[in-house]
């Protein structure tokens, strides 16, 4: 039997659901049900073991958010951060050595489009031509989808994580994104972002 902490099982469940459903955002109850399916002894009532203790699940999801593995809330939806994906893949692989981590099915098209959007952005063009100092506030707002409707810290962090997911394994694009995040902070466009 593998050694996994109760809250870590939620990362595996979220990762598994993202692969199965191909959706970016997952509801608390879907995560709890998937977790019960994969790890039937975790998050149960003390007397009636067949029931899921949603309060425990919610507290654990909140802790995973504080730890930087997921984004979202119990009242809306949850998704993995870049760090959450990396950790979940390791945990997923440790459960069954014969199972290879999968990429998100339906999400692949979304991330492919996001990567293409990065590559054609003015910010990336300036970065590629060794002129990152010419990246404007407008370029940054386009890249991170910041507008009158999407300017909250949560929505910007969610957009940031989507861009990082689209660029998993591409060091050049990750360096570019890290640079643009520093520019966002320096120009105080977004307030505080999660690091």
PDB file of C-alpha atoms in Angstrom:
ATOM      1  CA  UNK A   1       0.000   0.000   0.000  1.00  0.00           C
ATOM      2  CA  UNK A   2       1.281   3.485  -0.818  1.00  0.00           C
ATOM      3  CA  UNK A   3       1.637   6.258   1.734  1.00  0.00           C
ATOM      4  CA  UNK A   4      -0.636   9.209   0.979  1.00  0.00           C
ATOM      5  CA  UNK A   5      -2.117  11.863   3.234  1.00  0.00           C
ATOM      6  CA  UNK A   6      -5.866  12.371   3.331  1.00  0.00           C
ATOM      7  CA  UNK A   7      -5.742  15.869   1.814  1.00  0.00           C
ATOM      8  CA  UNK A   8      -3.398  14.630  -0.962  1.00  0.00           C
ATOM      9  CA  UNK A   9      -6.074  12.173  -2.085  1.00  0.00           C
ATOM     10  CA  UNK A  10      -8.108  15.188  -3.169  1.00  0.00           C
ATOM     11  CA  UNK A  11      -5.318  16.241  -5.558  1.00  0.00           C
ATOM     12  CA  UNK A  12      -5.410  12.780  -7.129  1.00  0.00           C
ATOM     13  CA  UNK A  13      -9.203  12.929  -7.369  1.00  0.00           C
ATOM     14  CA  UNK A  14      -9.161  16.379  -8.980  1.00  0.00           C
ATOM     15  CA  UNK A  15      -6.446  15.274 -11.413  1.00  0.00           C
ATOM     16  CA  UNK A  16      -8.415  12.144 -12.269  1.00  0.00           C
ATOM     17  CA  UNK A  17     -11.642  14.126 -12.828  1.00  0.00           C
ATOM     18  CA  UNK A  18      -9.891  16.695 -15.007  1.00  0.00           C
ATOM     19  CA  UNK A  19      -8.699  13.822 -17.185  1.00  0.00           C
ATOM     20  CA  UNK A  20     -12.084  12.091 -17.284  1.00  0.00           C
ATOM     21  CA  UNK A  21     -14.308  15.120 -17.785  1.00  0.00           C
ATOM     22  CA  UNK A  22     -11.879  17.411 -19.562  1.00  0.00           C
ATOM     23  CA  UNK A  23     -13.349  20.371 -17.701  1.00  0.00           C
ATOM     24  CA  UNK A  24     -11.292  23.212 -16.271  1.00  0.00           C
ATOM     25  CA  UNK A  25     -13.430  23.738 -13.134  1.00  0.00           C
ATOM     26  CA  UNK A  26     -14.812  21.090 -10.805  1.00  0.00           C
ATOM     27  CA  UNK A  27     -17.625  21.235  -8.255  1.00  0.00           C
ATOM     28  CA  UNK A  28     -16.938  20.330  -4.627  1.00  0.00           C
ATOM     29  CA  UNK A  29     -19.430  17.451  -4.650  1.00  0.00           C
ATOM     30  CA  UNK A  30     -17.967  15.905  -7.819  1.00  0.00           C
ATOM     31  CA  UNK A  31     -14.542  15.962  -6.166  1.00  0.00           C
ATOM     32  CA  UNK A  32     -15.928  14.383  -2.970  1.00  0.00           C
ATOM     33  CA  UNK A  33     -17.698  11.598  -4.882  1.00  0.00           C
ATOM     34  CA  UNK A  34     -14.609  10.837  -6.987  1.00  0.00           C
ATOM     35  CA  UNK A  35     -12.506  10.770  -3.835  1.00  0.00           C
ATOM     36  CA  UNK A  36     -14.928   8.316  -2.204  1.00  0.00           C
ATOM     37  CA  UNK A  37     -14.671   6.117  -5.304  1.00  0.00           C
ATOM     38  CA  UNK A  38     -10.848   6.144  -5.333  1.00  0.00           C
ATOM     39  CA  UNK A  39     -10.223   6.280  -1.565  1.00  0.00           C
ATOM     40  CA  UNK A  40     -13.306   4.867   0.201  1.00  0.00           C
ATOM     41  CA  UNK A  41     -11.871   5.097   3.736  1.00  0.00           C
ATOM     42  CA  UNK A  42     -11.045   8.824   3.632  1.00  0.00           C
ATOM     43  CA  UNK A  43     -13.426  11.700   4.442  1.00  0.00           C
ATOM     44  CA  UNK A  44     -16.119   9.484   5.943  1.00  0.00           C
ATOM     45  CA  UNK A  45     -18.424   9.965   8.879  1.00  0.00           C
ATOM     46  CA  UNK A  46     -17.152   8.284  12.024  1.00  0.00           C
ATOM     47  CA  UNK A  47     -20.258   6.149  12.587  1.00  0.00           C
ATOM     48  CA  UNK A  48     -21.692   5.785   9.071  1.00  0.00           C
ATOM     49  CA  UNK A  49     -18.598   5.061   6.996  1.00  0.00           C
ATOM     50  CA  UNK A  50     -20.541   4.954   3.713  1.00  0.00           C
ATOM     51  CA  UNK A  51     -21.273   8.715   3.983  1.00  0.00           C
ATOM     52  CA  UNK A  52     -18.920  11.501   2.870  1.00  0.00           C
ATOM     53  CA  UNK A  53     -18.069  14.198   5.409  1.00  0.00           C
ATOM     54  CA  UNK A  54     -18.263  17.287   3.174  1.00  0.00           C
ATOM     55  CA  UNK A  55     -17.078  19.561   5.979  1.00  0.00           C
ATOM     56  CA  UNK A  56     -13.785  17.660   6.095  1.00  0.00           C
ATOM     57  CA  UNK A  57     -13.494  17.780   2.310  1.00  0.00           C
ATOM     58  CA  UNK A  58     -14.137  21.556   2.273  1.00  0.00           C
ATOM     59  CA  UNK A  59     -11.571  22.206   5.018  1.00  0.00           C
ATOM     60  CA  UNK A  60      -8.992  20.115   3.162  1.00  0.00           C
ATOM     61  CA  UNK A  61      -9.670  21.909  -0.132  1.00  0.00           C
ATOM     62  CA  UNK A  62      -9.241  25.245   1.634  1.00  0.00           C
ATOM     63  CA  UNK A  63      -5.902  24.012   3.039  1.00  0.00           C
ATOM     64  CA  UNK A  64      -4.765  22.847  -0.407  1.00  0.00           C
ATOM     65  CA  UNK A  65      -5.605  26.327  -1.696  1.00  0.00           C
ATOM     66  CA  UNK A  66      -3.533  27.948   1.078  1.00  0.00           C
ATOM     67  CA  UNK A  67      -0.681  25.564   0.160  1.00  0.00           C
ATOM     68  CA  UNK A  68      -0.865  26.735  -3.477  1.00  0.00           C
ATOM     69  CA  UNK A  69      -2.026  23.452  -5.060  1.00  0.00           C
ATOM     70  CA  UNK A  70      -5.514  24.519  -6.157  1.00  0.00           C
ATOM     71  CA  UNK A  71      -7.525  27.627  -6.996  1.00  0.00           C
ATOM     72  CA  UNK A  72     -11.194  28.301  -6.428  1.00  0.00           C
ATOM     73  CA  UNK A  73     -13.692  28.069  -3.619  1.00  0.00           C
ATOM     74  CA  UNK A  74     -16.205  25.656  -2.144  1.00  0.00           C
ATOM     75  CA  UNK A  75     -19.105  27.790  -3.349  1.00  0.00           C
ATOM     76  CA  UNK A  76     -17.906  28.063  -6.958  1.00  0.00           C
ATOM     77  CA  UNK A  77     -15.430  25.533  -8.346  1.00  0.00           C
ATOM     78  CA  UNK A  78     -11.900  24.178  -8.017  1.00  0.00           C
ATOM     79  CA  UNK A  79      -8.985  23.615 -10.392  1.00  0.00           C
ATOM     80  CA  UNK A  80      -5.336  22.619 -10.028  1.00  0.00           C
ATOM     81  CA  UNK A  81      -2.506  25.138 -10.156  1.00  0.00           C
ATOM     82  CA  UNK A  82       0.696  24.369 -12.034  1.00  0.00           C
ATOM     83  CA  UNK A  83       2.257  23.130  -8.767  1.00  0.00           C
ATOM     84  CA  UNK A  84      -0.894  21.117  -8.077  1.00  0.00           C
ATOM     85  CA  UNK A  85      -0.649  19.359 -11.446  1.00  0.00           C
ATOM     86  CA  UNK A  86       2.995  18.440 -10.862  1.00  0.00           C
ATOM     87  CA  UNK A  87       2.265  17.104  -7.369  1.00  0.00           C
ATOM     88  CA  UNK A  88      -0.891  15.266  -8.474  1.00  0.00           C
ATOM     89  CA  UNK A  89       0.988  13.563 -11.335  1.00  0.00           C
ATOM     90  CA  UNK A  90       3.617  12.284  -8.883  1.00  0.00           C
ATOM     91  CA  UNK A  91       0.942  11.035  -6.474  1.00  0.00           C
ATOM     92  CA  UNK A  92      -1.079   9.518  -9.325  1.00  0.00           C
ATOM     93  CA  UNK A  93       2.000   7.653 -10.588  1.00  0.00           C
ATOM     94  CA  UNK A  94       2.843   6.373  -7.100  1.00  0.00           C
ATOM     95  CA  UNK A  95      -0.586   4.762  -6.758  1.00  0.00           C
ATOM     96  CA  UNK A  96      -0.134   2.462  -9.739  1.00  0.00           C
ATOM     97  CA  UNK A  97       3.291   2.256 -11.383  1.00  0.00           C
ATOM     98  CA  UNK A  98       1.686   0.836 -14.541  1.00  0.00           C
ATOM     99  CA  UNK A  99      -0.506   3.899 -15.041  1.00  0.00           C
ATOM    100  CA  UNK A 100       1.083   6.780 -16.899  1.00  0.00           C
ATOM    101  CA  UNK A 101      -0.188  10.281 -16.113  1.00  0.00           C
ATOM    102  CA  UNK A 102      -2.493  11.537 -18.855  1.00  0.00           C
ATOM    103  CA  UNK A 103      -2.937  14.966 -20.272  1.00  0.00           C
ATOM    104  CA  UNK A 104      -6.343  16.584 -19.957  1.00  0.00           C
ATOM    105  CA  UNK A 105      -8.418  15.420 -22.941  1.00  0.00           C
ATOM    106  CA  UNK A 106     -10.909  18.161 -23.818  1.00  0.00           C
ATOM    107  CA  UNK A 107      -8.728  20.724 -22.099  1.00  0.00           C
ATOM    108  CA  UNK A 108      -5.893  20.052 -24.550  1.00  0.00           C
ATOM    109  CA  UNK A 109      -7.566  22.162 -27.242  1.00  0.00           C
ATOM    110  CA  UNK A 110      -8.111  25.000 -24.786  1.00  0.00           C
ATOM    111  CA  UNK A 111      -4.479  24.945 -23.623  1.00  0.00           C
ATOM    112  CA  UNK A 112      -3.243  24.649 -27.191  1.00  0.00           C
ATOM    113  CA  UNK A 113      -5.229  27.780 -28.093  1.00  0.00           C
ATOM    114  CA  UNK A 114      -3.923  29.581 -25.006  1.00  0.00           C
ATOM    115  CA  UNK A 115      -0.338  28.705 -25.927  1.00  0.00           C
ATOM    116  CA  UNK A 116      -0.935  29.989 -29.462  1.00  0.00           C
ATOM    117  CA  UNK A 117      -2.453  33.180 -28.019  1.00  0.00           C
ATOM    118  CA  UNK A 118       0.715  33.691 -25.956  1.00  0.00           C
ATOM    119  CA  UNK A 119       2.976  33.149 -28.957  1.00  0.00           C
ATOM    120  CA  UNK A 120       1.183  35.748 -31.096  1.00  0.00           C
ATOM    121  CA  UNK A 121       0.791  38.300 -28.299  1.00  0.00           C
ATOM    122  CA  UNK A 122       2.608  41.631 -28.557  1.00  0.00           C
ATOM    123  CA  UNK A 123       4.212  40.965 -25.175  1.00  0.00           C
ATOM    124  CA  UNK A 124       5.775  37.717 -26.403  1.00  0.00           C
ATOM    125  CA  UNK A 125       6.866  39.284 -29.686  1.00  0.00           C
ATOM    126  CA  UNK A 126       8.705  42.009 -27.753  1.00  0.00           C
ATOM    127  CA  UNK A 127      10.214  39.419 -25.404  1.00  0.00           C
ATOM    128  CA  UNK A 128      11.347  37.263 -28.364  1.00  0.00           C
ATOM    129  CA  UNK A 129      13.038  40.205 -30.057  1.00  0.00           C
ATOM    130  CA  UNK A 130      15.002  40.935 -26.852  1.00  0.00           C
ATOM    131  CA  UNK A 131      12.940  44.034 -26.095  1.00  0.00           C
ATOM    132  CA  UNK A 132      11.058  43.081 -22.916  1.00  0.00           C
ATOM    133  CA  UNK A 133      11.404  46.671 -21.678  1.00  0.00           C
ATOM    134  CA  UNK A 134       8.931  47.664 -24.423  1.00  0.00           C
ATOM    135  CA  UNK A 135       6.131  45.482 -23.008  1.00  0.00           C
ATOM    136  CA  UNK A 136       3.287  47.858 -22.161  1.00  0.00           C
ATOM    137  CA  UNK A 137       0.531  47.728 -19.586  1.00  0.00           C
ATOM    138  CA  UNK A 138      -1.903  47.096 -22.443  1.00  0.00           C
ATOM    139  CA  UNK A 139       0.195  44.096 -23.596  1.00  0.00           C
ATOM    140  CA  UNK A 140       0.094  42.664 -20.069  1.00  0.00           C
ATOM    141  CA  UNK A 141      -3.637  43.176 -19.705  1.00  0.00           C
ATOM    142  CA  UNK A 142      -4.244  41.366 -22.998  1.00  0.00           C
ATOM    143  CA  UNK A 143      -1.982  38.482 -22.010  1.00  0.00           C
ATOM    144  CA  UNK A 144      -3.617  37.971 -18.603  1.00  0.00           C
ATOM    145  CA  UNK A 145      -7.137  38.832 -19.798  1.00  0.00           C
ATOM    146  CA  UNK A 146      -7.480  41.770 -17.423  1.00  0.00           C
ATOM    147  CA  UNK A 147     -10.404  44.054 -18.176  1.00  0.00           C
ATOM    148  CA  UNK A 148     -13.292  45.730 -16.388  1.00  0.00           C
ATOM    149  CA  UNK A 149     -14.893  42.323 -15.747  1.00  0.00           C
ATOM    150  CA  UNK A 150     -11.792  40.266 -14.950  1.00  0.00           C
ATOM    151  CA  UNK A 151      -9.606  42.320 -12.675  1.00  0.00           C
ATOM    152  CA  UNK A 152     -10.010  40.654  -9.281  1.00  0.00           C
ATOM    153  CA  UNK A 153      -7.046  38.942  -7.663  1.00  0.00           C
ATOM    154  CA  UNK A 154      -8.783  35.540  -7.973  1.00  0.00           C
ATOM    155  CA  UNK A 155      -9.580  35.869 -11.678  1.00  0.00           C
ATOM    156  CA  UNK A 156      -6.063  37.094 -12.476  1.00  0.00           C
ATOM    157  CA  UNK A 157      -4.525  34.203 -10.501  1.00  0.00           C
ATOM    158  CA  UNK A 158      -6.800  31.769 -12.349  1.00  0.00           C
ATOM    159  CA  UNK A 159      -5.736  33.257 -15.705  1.00  0.00           C
ATOM    160  CA  UNK A 160      -2.084  33.105 -14.638  1.00  0.00           C
ATOM    161  CA  UNK A 161      -2.408  29.408 -13.761  1.00  0.00           C
ATOM    162  CA  UNK A 162      -4.140  28.665 -17.090  1.00  0.00           C
ATOM    163  CA  UNK A 163      -1.218  30.212 -18.941  1.00  0.00           C
ATOM    164  CA  UNK A 164       1.287  28.179 -16.936  1.00  0.00           C
ATOM    165  CA  UNK A 165      -0.704  24.986 -17.592  1.00  0.00           C
ATOM    166  CA  UNK A 166      -0.672  25.767 -21.314  1.00  0.00           C
ATOM    167  CA  UNK A 167       3.123  26.088 -21.165  1.00  0.00           C
ATOM    168  CA  UNK A 168       3.961  23.051 -19.015  1.00  0.00           C
ATOM    169  CA  UNK A 169       7.390  21.742 -19.990  1.00  0.00           C
ATOM    170  CA  UNK A 170       8.342  24.807 -22.066  1.00  0.00           C
ATOM    171  CA  UNK A 171      11.096  26.598 -20.141  1.00  0.00           C
ATOM    172  CA  UNK A 172      11.248  29.559 -22.529  1.00  0.00           C
ATOM    173  CA  UNK A 173       7.518  30.302 -22.190  1.00  0.00           C
ATOM    174  CA  UNK A 174       7.684  29.761 -18.431  1.00  0.00           C
ATOM    175  CA  UNK A 175      10.525  32.296 -18.212  1.00  0.00           C
ATOM    176  CA  UNK A 176       8.446  34.700 -20.302  1.00  0.00           C
ATOM    177  CA  UNK A 177       5.413  34.258 -18.030  1.00  0.00           C
ATOM    178  CA  UNK A 178       7.523  34.763 -14.899  1.00  0.00           C
ATOM    179  CA  UNK A 179       8.889  37.982 -16.387  1.00  0.00           C
ATOM    180  CA  UNK A 180       5.411  39.266 -17.251  1.00  0.00           C
ATOM    181  CA  UNK A 181       4.142  38.439 -13.759  1.00  0.00           C
ATOM    182  CA  UNK A 182       6.989  40.493 -12.306  1.00  0.00           C
ATOM    183  CA  UNK A 183       5.991  43.344 -14.644  1.00  0.00           C
ATOM    184  CA  UNK A 184       2.375  43.064 -13.448  1.00  0.00           C
ATOM    185  CA  UNK A 185       3.551  43.377  -9.842  1.00  0.00           C
ATOM    186  CA  UNK A 186       6.028  46.159 -10.611  1.00  0.00           C
ATOM    187  CA  UNK A 187       3.384  48.202 -12.436  1.00  0.00           C
ATOM    188  CA  UNK A 188       0.828  47.438  -9.701  1.00  0.00           C
ATOM    189  CA  UNK A 189      -1.706  46.394 -12.329  1.00  0.00           C
ATOM    190  CA  UNK A 190      -3.113  43.554 -10.282  1.00  0.00           C
ATOM    191  CA  UNK A 191      -2.459  44.116  -6.615  1.00  0.00           C
ATOM    192  CA  UNK A 192      -1.056  40.996  -5.008  1.00  0.00           C
ATOM    193  CA  UNK A 193      -0.738  37.777  -6.990  1.00  0.00           C
ATOM    194  CA  UNK A 194      -0.120  34.355  -5.541  1.00  0.00           C
ATOM    195  CA  UNK A 195       3.520  33.374  -5.898  1.00  0.00           C
TER     196      UNK A 195
END
